[in-house]
PDB file of C-alpha atoms in Angstrom:
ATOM      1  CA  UNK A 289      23.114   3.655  13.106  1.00  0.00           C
ATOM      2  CA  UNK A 290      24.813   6.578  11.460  1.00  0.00           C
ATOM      3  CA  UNK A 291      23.513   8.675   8.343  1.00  0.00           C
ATOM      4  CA  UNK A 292      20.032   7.389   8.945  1.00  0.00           C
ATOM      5  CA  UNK A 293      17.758   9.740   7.112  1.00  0.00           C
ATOM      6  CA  UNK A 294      13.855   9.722   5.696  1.00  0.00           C
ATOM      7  CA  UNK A 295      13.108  10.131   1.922  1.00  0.00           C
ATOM      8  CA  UNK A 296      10.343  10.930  -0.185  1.00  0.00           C
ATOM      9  CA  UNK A 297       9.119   8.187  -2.835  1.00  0.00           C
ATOM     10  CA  UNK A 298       5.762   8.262  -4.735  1.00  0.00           C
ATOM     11  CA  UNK A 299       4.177   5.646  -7.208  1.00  0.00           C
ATOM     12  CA  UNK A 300       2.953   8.561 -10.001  1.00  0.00           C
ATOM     13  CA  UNK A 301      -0.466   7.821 -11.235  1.00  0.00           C
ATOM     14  CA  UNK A 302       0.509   6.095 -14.003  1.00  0.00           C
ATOM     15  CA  UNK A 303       2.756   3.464 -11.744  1.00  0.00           C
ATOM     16  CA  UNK A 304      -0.600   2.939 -10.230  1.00  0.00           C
ATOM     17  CA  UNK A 305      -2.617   2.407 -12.923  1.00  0.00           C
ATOM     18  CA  UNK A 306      -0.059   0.004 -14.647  1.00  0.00           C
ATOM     19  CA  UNK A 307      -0.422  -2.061 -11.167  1.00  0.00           C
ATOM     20  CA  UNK A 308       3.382  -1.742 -10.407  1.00  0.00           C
ATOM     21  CA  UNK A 309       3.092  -0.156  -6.449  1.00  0.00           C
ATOM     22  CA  UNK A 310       4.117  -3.266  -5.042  1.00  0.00           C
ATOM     23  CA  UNK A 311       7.061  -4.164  -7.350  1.00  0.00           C
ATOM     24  CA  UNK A 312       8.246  -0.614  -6.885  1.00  0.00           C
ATOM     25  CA  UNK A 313       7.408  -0.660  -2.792  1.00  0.00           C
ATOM     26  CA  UNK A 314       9.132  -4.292  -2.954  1.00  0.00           C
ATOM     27  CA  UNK A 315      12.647  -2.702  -4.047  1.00  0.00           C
ATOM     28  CA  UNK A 316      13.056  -0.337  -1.172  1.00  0.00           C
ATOM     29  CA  UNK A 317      11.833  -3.185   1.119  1.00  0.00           C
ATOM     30  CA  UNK A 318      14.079  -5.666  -0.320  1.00  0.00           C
ATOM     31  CA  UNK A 319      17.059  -3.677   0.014  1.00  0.00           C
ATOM     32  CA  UNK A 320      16.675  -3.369   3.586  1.00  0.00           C
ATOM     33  CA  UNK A 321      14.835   0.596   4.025  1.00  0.00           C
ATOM     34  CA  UNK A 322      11.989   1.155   6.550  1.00  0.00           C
ATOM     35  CA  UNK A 323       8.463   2.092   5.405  1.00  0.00           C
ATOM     36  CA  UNK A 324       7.319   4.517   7.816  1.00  0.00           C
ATOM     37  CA  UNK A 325       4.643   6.207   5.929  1.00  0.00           C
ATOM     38  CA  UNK A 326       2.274   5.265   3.135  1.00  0.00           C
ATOM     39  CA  UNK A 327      -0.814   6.722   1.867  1.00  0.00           C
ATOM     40  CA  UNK A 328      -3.052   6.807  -1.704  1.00  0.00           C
ATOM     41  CA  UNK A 329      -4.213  10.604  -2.137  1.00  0.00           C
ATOM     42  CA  UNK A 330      -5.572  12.167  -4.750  1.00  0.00           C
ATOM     43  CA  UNK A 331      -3.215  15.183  -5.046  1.00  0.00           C
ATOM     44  CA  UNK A 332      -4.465  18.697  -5.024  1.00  0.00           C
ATOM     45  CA  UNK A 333      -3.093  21.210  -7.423  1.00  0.00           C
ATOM     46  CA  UNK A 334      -2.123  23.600  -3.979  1.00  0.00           C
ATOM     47  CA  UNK A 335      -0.386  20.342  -3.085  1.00  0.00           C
ATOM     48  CA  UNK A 336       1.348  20.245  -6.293  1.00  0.00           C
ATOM     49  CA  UNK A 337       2.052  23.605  -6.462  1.00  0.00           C
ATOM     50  CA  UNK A 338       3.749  23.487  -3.436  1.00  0.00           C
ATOM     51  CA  UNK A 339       5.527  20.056  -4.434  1.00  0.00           C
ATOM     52  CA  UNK A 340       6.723  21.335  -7.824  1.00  0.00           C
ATOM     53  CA  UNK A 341       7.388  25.299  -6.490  1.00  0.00           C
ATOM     54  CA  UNK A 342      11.074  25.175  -8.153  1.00  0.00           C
ATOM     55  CA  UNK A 343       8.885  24.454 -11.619  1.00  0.00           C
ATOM     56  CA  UNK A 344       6.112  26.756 -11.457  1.00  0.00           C
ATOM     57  CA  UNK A 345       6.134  28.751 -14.739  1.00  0.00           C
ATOM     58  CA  UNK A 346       8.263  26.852 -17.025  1.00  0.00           C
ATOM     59  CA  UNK A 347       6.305  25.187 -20.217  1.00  0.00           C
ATOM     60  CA  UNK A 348       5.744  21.604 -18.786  1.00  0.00           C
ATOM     61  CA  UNK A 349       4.571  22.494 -15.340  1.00  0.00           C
ATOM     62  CA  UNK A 350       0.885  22.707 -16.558  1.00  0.00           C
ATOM     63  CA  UNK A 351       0.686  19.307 -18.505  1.00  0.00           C
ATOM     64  CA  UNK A 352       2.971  17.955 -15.121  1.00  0.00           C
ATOM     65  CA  UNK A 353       0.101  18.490 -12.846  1.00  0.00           C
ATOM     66  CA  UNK A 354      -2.330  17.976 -15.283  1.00  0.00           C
ATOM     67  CA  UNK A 355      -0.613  14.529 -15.173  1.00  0.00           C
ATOM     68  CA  UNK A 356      -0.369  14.231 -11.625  1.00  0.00           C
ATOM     69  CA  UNK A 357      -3.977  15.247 -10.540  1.00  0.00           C
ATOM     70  CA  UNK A 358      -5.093  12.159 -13.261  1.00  0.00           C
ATOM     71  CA  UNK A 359      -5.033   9.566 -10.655  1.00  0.00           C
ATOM     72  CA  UNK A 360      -4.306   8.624  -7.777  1.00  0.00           C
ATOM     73  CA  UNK A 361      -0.559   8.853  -6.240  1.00  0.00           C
ATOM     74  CA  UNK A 362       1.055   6.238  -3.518  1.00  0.00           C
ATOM     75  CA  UNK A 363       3.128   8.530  -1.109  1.00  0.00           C
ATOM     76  CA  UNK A 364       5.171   6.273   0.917  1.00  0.00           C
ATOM     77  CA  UNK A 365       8.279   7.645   3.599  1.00  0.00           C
ATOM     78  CA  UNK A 366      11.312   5.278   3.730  1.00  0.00           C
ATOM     79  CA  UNK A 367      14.330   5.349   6.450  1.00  0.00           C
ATOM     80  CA  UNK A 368      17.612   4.125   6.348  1.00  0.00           C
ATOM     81  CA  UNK A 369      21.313   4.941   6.318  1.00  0.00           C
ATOM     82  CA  UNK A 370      22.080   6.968   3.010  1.00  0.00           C
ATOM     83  CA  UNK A 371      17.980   6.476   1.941  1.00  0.00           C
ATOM     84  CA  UNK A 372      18.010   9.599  -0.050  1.00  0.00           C
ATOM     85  CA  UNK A 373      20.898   8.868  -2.199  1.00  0.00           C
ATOM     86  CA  UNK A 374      20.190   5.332  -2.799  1.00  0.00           C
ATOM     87  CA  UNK A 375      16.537   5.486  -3.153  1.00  0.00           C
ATOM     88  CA  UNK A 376      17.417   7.525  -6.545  1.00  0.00           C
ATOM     89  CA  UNK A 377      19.868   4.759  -7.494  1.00  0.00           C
ATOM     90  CA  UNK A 378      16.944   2.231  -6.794  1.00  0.00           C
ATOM     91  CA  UNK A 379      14.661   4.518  -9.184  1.00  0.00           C
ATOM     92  CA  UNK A 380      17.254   5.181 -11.595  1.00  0.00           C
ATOM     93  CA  UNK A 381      17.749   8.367 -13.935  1.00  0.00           C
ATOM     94  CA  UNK A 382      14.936  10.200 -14.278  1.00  0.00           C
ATOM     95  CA  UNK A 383      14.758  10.312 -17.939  1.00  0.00           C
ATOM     96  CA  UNK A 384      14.004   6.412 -18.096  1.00  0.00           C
ATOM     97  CA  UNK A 385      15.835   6.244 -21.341  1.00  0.00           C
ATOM     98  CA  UNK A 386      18.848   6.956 -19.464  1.00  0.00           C
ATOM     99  CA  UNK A 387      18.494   4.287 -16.414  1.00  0.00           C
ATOM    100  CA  UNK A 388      20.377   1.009 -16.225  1.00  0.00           C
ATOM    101  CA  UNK A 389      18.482  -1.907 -16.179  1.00  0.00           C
ATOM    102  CA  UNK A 390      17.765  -3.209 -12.858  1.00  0.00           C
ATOM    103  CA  UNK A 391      16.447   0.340 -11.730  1.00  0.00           C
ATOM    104  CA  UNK A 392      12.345   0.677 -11.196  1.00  0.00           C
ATOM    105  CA  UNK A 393      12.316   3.232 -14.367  1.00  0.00           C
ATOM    106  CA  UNK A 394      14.839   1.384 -16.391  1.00  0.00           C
ATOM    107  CA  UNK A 395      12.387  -1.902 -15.713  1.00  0.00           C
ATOM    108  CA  UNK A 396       9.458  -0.221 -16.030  1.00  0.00           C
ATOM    109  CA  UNK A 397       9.511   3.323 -18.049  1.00  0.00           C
ATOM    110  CA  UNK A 398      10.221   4.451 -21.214  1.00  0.00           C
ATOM    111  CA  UNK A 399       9.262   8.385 -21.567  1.00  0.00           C
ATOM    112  CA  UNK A 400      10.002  10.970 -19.114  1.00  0.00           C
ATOM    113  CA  UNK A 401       6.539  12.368 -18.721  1.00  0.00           C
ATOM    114  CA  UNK A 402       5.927   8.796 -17.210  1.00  0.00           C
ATOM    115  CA  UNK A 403       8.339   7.516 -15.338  1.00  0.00           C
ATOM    116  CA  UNK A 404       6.427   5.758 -12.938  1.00  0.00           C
ATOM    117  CA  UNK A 405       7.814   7.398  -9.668  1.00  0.00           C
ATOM    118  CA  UNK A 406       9.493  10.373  -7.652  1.00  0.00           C
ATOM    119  CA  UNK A 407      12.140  10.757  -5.148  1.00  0.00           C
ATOM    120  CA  UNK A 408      13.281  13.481  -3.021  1.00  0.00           C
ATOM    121  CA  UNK A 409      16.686  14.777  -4.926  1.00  0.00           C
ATOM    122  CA  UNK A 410      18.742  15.886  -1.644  1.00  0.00           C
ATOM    123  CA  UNK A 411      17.906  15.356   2.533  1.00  0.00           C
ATOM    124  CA  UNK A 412      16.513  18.933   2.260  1.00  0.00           C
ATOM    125  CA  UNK A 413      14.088  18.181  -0.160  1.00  0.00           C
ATOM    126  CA  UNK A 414      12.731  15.171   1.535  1.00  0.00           C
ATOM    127  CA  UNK A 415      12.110  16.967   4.488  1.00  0.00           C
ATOM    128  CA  UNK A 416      10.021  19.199   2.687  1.00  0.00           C
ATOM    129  CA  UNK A 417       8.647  16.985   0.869  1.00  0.00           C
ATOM    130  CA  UNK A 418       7.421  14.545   3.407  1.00  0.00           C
ATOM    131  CA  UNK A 419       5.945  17.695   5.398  1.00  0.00           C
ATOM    132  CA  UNK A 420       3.671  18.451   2.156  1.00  0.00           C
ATOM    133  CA  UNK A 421       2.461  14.923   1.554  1.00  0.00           C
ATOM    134  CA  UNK A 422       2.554  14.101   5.499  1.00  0.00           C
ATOM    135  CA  UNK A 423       1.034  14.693   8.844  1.00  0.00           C
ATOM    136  CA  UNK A 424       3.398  14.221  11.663  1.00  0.00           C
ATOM    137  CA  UNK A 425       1.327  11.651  13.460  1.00  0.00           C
ATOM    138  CA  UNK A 426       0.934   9.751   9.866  1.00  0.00           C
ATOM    139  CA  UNK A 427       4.540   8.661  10.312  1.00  0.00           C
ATOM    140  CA  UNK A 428       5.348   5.923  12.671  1.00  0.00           C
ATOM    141  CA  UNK A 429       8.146   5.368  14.247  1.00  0.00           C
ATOM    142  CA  UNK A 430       8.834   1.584  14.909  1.00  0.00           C
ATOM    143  CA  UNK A 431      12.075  -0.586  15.578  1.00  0.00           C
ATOM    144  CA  UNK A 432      12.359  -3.497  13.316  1.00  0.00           C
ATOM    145  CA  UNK A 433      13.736  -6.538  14.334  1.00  0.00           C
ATOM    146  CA  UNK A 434      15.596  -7.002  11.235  1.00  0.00           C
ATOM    147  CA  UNK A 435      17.786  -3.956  11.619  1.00  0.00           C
ATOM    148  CA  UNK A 436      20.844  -5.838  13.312  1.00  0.00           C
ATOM    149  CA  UNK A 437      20.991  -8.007  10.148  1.00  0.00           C
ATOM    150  CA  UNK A 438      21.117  -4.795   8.059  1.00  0.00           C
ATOM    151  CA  UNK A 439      23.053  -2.578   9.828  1.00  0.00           C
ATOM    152  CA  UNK A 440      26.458  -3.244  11.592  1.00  0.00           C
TER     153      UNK A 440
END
């Protein structure tokens, strides 16, 4: 399969206090992705420091990780051809005013300081971003039978 990449997605902690990790883990499933990581963690400020580097000193970042450190996060990995690209379709914009209906944040969201979920912006950033919220041996690779019906 060509273009077959890893992404990135969390359930923020206020996706996991609404109860809405398995509607949002459901999408990427039902369209046809891989899970190959997934983990509840209690994110570290180092962690989200790291995370959030491109953000570190502008006025939200404090009340961000504030935010983030408030509960506990769902980090999942997904694979699949194009993943990156449409996993942010799947989340929608990330101001949740601005997503379509039919995306997780324009079904579930309505401000931008909760909008229920992140994904990796670019390949580059996923690969980063799984490193920071992964171990390598707490990804698995696995062959799913479904794949031929997916795939061509």
């Amino acid at each position: 399969m060509s273009n077959t990449e890893r992404t990135f997605i969390a359930v923020k902690p206020d996706g996991v206090q609404r109860g809405l990790v398995s509607k949002i883990l459901s999408r990427f499933e039902e369209r046809g992705f891989k899970l190959v990581g997934l983990k509840m963690i209690n994110a570290s400020q180092d962690l989200l420091d790291q995370h959030y580097a491109e953000h570190v000193g502008k006025p939200f970042f404090a009340k961000m990780t504030a935010f983030m450190r408030s509960g506990p996060i769902v980090a999942t990995v997904w694979e699949g051809k194009d993943v990156v690209n449409q996993g942010r379709r799947i989340l929608g914009a990330t101001n949740p005013l601005d997503s379509a209906p039919g995306t997780i944040r324009g079904d579930f969201a309505i401000d931008l300081g909760r909008n229920v979920c992140h994904g990796s912006d670019s390949v580059e950033s996923a690969n980063r971003e799984i490193n920071l919220w992964f171990k390598k041996e707490e990804l698995v690779n696995w062959a799913s039978v479904q794949a031929t019906w997916i795939y061509e």
